[in-house]
C-alpha positions as protocol buffer text, in pm:
chain_id: "A"
residue {
  index: 1
  type: MET
  ca { x: 10815 y: 9119 z: 16467 }
}
residue {
  index: 2
  type: THR
  ca { x: 10684 y: 9327 z: 16757 }
}
residue {
  index: 3
  type: TYR
  ca { x: 10541 y: 9677 z: 16740 }
}
residue {
  index: 4
  type: LYS
  ca { x: 10855 y: 9808 z: 16909 }
}
residue {
  index: 5
  type: GLU
  ca { x: 11074 y: 9650 z: 16640 }
}
residue {
  index: 6
  type: LEU
  ca { x: 10842 y: 9791 z: 16373 }
}
residue {
  index: 7
  type: LEU
  ca { x: 10884 y: 10142 z: 16515 }
}
residue {
  index: 8
  type: ILE
  ca { x: 11262 y: 10104 z: 16518 }
}
residue {
  index: 9
  type: LEU
  ca { x: 11253 y: 9987 z: 16156 }
}
residue {
  index: 10
  type: ILE
  ca { x: 11035 y: 10280 z: 16052 }
}
residue {
  index: 11
  type: GLU
  ca { x: 11263 y: 10532 z: 16226 }
}
residue {
  index: 12
  type: ASN
  ca { x: 11568 y: 10384 z: 16053 }
}
residue {
  index: 13
  type: ILE
  ca { x: 11393 y: 10401 z: 15717 }
}
residue {
  index: 14
  type: LYS
  ca { x: 11298 y: 10765 z: 15778 }
}
residue {
  index: 15
  type: LEU
  ca { x: 11659 y: 10848 z: 15860 }
}
residue {
  index: 16
  type: ASN
  ca { x: 11782 y: 10695 z: 15535 }
}
residue {
  index: 17
  type: ILE
  ca { x: 11525 y: 10785 z: 15266 }
}
residue {
  index: 18
  type: GLY
  ca { x: 11643 y: 11144 z: 15234 }
}
residue {
  index: 19
  type: GLN
  ca { x: 11508 y: 11311 z: 14921 }
}
residue {
  index: 20
  type: GLN
  ca { x: 11477 y: 10972 z: 14745 }
}
residue {
  index: 21
  type: GLU
  ca { x: 11761 y: 11053 z: 14510 }
}
residue {
  index: 22
  type: THR
  ca { x: 11903 y: 10702 z: 14480 }
}
residue {
  index: 23
  type: LYS
  ca { x: 11741 y: 10374 z: 14385 }
}
residue {
  index: 24
  type: GLY
  ca { x: 11798 y: 10245 z: 14737 }
}
residue {
  index: 25
  type: GLN
  ca { x: 11626 y: 10547 z: 14890 }
}
residue {
  index: 26
  type: LYS
  ca { x: 11332 y: 10507 z: 14652 }
}
residue {
  index: 27
  type: LYS
  ca { x: 11296 y: 10141 z: 14750 }
}
residue {
  index: 28
  type: LEU
  ca { x: 11314 y: 10229 z: 15118 }
}
residue {
  index: 29
  type: PHE
  ca { x: 11035 y: 10483 z: 15064 }
}
residue {
  index: 30
  type: LYS
  ca { x: 10818 y: 10214 z: 14901 }
}
residue {
  index: 31
  type: ILE
  ca { x: 10878 y: 9988 z: 15201 }
}
residue {
  index: 32
  type: TYR
  ca { x: 10785 y: 10277 z: 15430 }
}
residue {
  index: 33
  type: GLU
  ca { x: 10460 y: 10333 z: 15239 }
}
residue {
  index: 34
  type: LYS
  ca { x: 10368 y: 9966 z: 15278 }
}
residue {
  index: 35
  type: LEU
  ca { x: 10436 y: 9976 z: 15653 }
}
residue {
  index: 36
  type: LYS
  ca { x: 10257 y: 10308 z: 15711 }
}
residue {
  index: 37
  type: PRO
  ca { x: 9908 y: 10153 z: 15765 }
}
residue {
  index: 38
  type: SER
  ca { x: 10053 y: 9931 z: 16039 }
}
residue {
  index: 39
  type: ILE
  ca { x: 10211 y: 10233 z: 16207 }
}
residue {
  index: 40
  type: ASP
  ca { x: 9882 y: 10423 z: 16186 }
}
residue {
  index: 41
  type: GLU
  ca { x: 9703 y: 10127 z: 16344 }
}
residue {
  index: 42
  type: PHE
  ca { x: 9965 y: 10114 z: 16622 }
}
residue {
  index: 43
  type: GLN
  ca { x: 9925 y: 10489 z: 16687 }
}
residue {
  index: 44
  type: ALA
  ca { x: 9546 y: 10442 z: 16711 }
}
residue {
  index: 45
  type: LYS
  ca { x: 9595 y: 10164 z: 16967 }
}
residue {
  index: 46
  type: ILE
  ca { x: 9822 y: 10393 z: 17171 }
}
residue {
  index: 47
  type: GLU
  ca { x: 9560 y: 10667 z: 17163 }
}
residue {
  index: 48
  type: ASP
  ca { x: 9290 y: 10421 z: 17276 }
}
residue {
  index: 49
  type: ILE
  ca { x: 9506 y: 10311 z: 17569 }
}
residue {
  index: 50
  type: ARG
  ca { x: 9577 y: 10673 z: 17665 }
}
residue {
  index: 51
  type: LEU
  ca { x: 9206 y: 10750 z: 17653 }
}
residue {
  index: 52
  type: ASP
  ca { x: 9121 y: 10444 z: 17864 }
}
residue {
  index: 53
  type: HIS
  ca { x: 9353 y: 10561 z: 18145 }
}
residue {
  index: 54
  type: ALA
  ca { x: 9297 y: 10938 z: 18127 }
}
residue {
  index: 55
  type: ALA
  ca { x: 9160 y: 11111 z: 18434 }
}
residue {
  index: 56
  type: VAL
  ca { x: 8788 y: 11192 z: 18441 }
}
residue {
  index: 57
  type: ASP
  ca { x: 8572 y: 11401 z: 18670 }
}
residue {
  index: 58
  type: ASP
  ca { x: 8284 y: 11265 z: 18879 }
}
residue {
  index: 59
  type: LYS
  ca { x: 8055 y: 11283 z: 18572 }
}
residue {
  index: 60
  type: GLY
  ca { x: 8294 y: 11083 z: 18354 }
}
residue {
  index: 61
  type: ASN
  ca { x: 8415 y: 11382 z: 18151 }
}
residue {
  index: 62
  type: LEU
  ca { x: 8779 y: 11384 z: 18044 }
}
residue {
  index: 63
  type: LEU
  ca { x: 9011 y: 11617 z: 18232 }
}
residue {
  index: 64
  type: LEU
  ca { x: 9243 y: 11803 z: 17996 }
}
residue {
  index: 65
  type: ASN
  ca { x: 9536 y: 12033 z: 18067 }
}
residue {
  index: 66
  type: ASP
  ca { x: 9588 y: 12381 z: 17919 }
}
residue {
  index: 67
  type: LYS
  ca { x: 9733 y: 12229 z: 17601 }
}
residue {
  index: 68
  type: GLY
  ca { x: 9431 y: 12004 z: 17549 }
}
residue {
  index: 69
  type: GLU
  ca { x: 9622 y: 11690 z: 17650 }
}
residue {
  index: 70
  type: TYR
  ca { x: 9483 y: 11421 z: 17877 }
}
residue {
  index: 71
  type: ASN
  ca { x: 9552 y: 11442 z: 18249 }
}
residue {
  index: 72
  type: PHE
  ca { x: 9642 y: 11127 z: 18437 }
}
residue {
  index: 73
  type: ASN
  ca { x: 9621 y: 11048 z: 18805 }
}
residue {
  index: 74
  type: LYS
  ca { x: 9894 y: 10836 z: 18965 }
}
residue {
  index: 75
  type: GLU
  ca { x: 9711 y: 10505 z: 18926 }
}
residue {
  index: 76
  type: GLY
  ca { x: 9604 y: 10582 z: 18569 }
}
residue {
  index: 77
  type: LEU
  ca { x: 9961 y: 10669 z: 18474 }
}
residue {
  index: 78
  type: LYS
  ca { x: 10092 y: 10341 z: 18617 }
}
residue {
  index: 79
  type: LYS
  ca { x: 9831 y: 10143 z: 18423 }
}
residue {
  index: 80
  type: LEU
  ca { x: 9903 y: 10346 z: 18108 }
}
residue {
  index: 81
  type: LYS
  ca { x: 10274 y: 10268 z: 18123 }
}
residue {
  index: 82
  type: ALA
  ca { x: 10210 y: 9898 z: 18185 }
}
residue {
  index: 83
  type: ASP
  ca { x: 9964 y: 9871 z: 17895 }
}
residue {
  index: 84
  type: LEU
  ca { x: 10196 y: 10061 z: 17659 }
}
residue {
  index: 85
  type: LYS
  ca { x: 10484 y: 9831 z: 17752 }
}
residue {
  index: 86
  type: THR
  ca { x: 10265 y: 9529 z: 17679 }
}
residue {
  index: 87
  type: LEU
  ca { x: 10161 y: 9679 z: 17347 }
}
residue {
  index: 88
  type: ASP
  ca { x: 10525 y: 9746 z: 17247 }
}
residue {
  index: 89
  type: TYR
  ca { x: 10609 y: 9379 z: 17271 }
}
residue {
  index: 90
  type: ARG
  ca { x: 10291 y: 9246 z: 17109 }
}
residue {
  index: 91
  type: ASP
  ca { x: 10332 y: 9095 z: 16763 }
}
residue {
  index: 92
  type: TRP
  ca { x: 10183 y: 9287 z: 16474 }
}
residue {
  index: 93
  type: GLU
  ca { x: 10015 y: 9132 z: 16174 }
}
């Protein structure tokens, strides 16, 4: 299973667990809890990739926008998208 498939699975589980009123919903929530560490790991990898390609000034300091988000130059954004696409299709353990 790839990370992209894992994300789709998690989103489908979230849509169906509701308030965990039925046995099926309770079981889906347990599955979600077991998959949560993998999702957290995936999110950390995304953040690392974003950080790697964020724009920096001549001293190597990150350039952030008014909202505190990373800025990207054109080349950094292209590399970011390529690396994220590669990560989406990588198998997860």
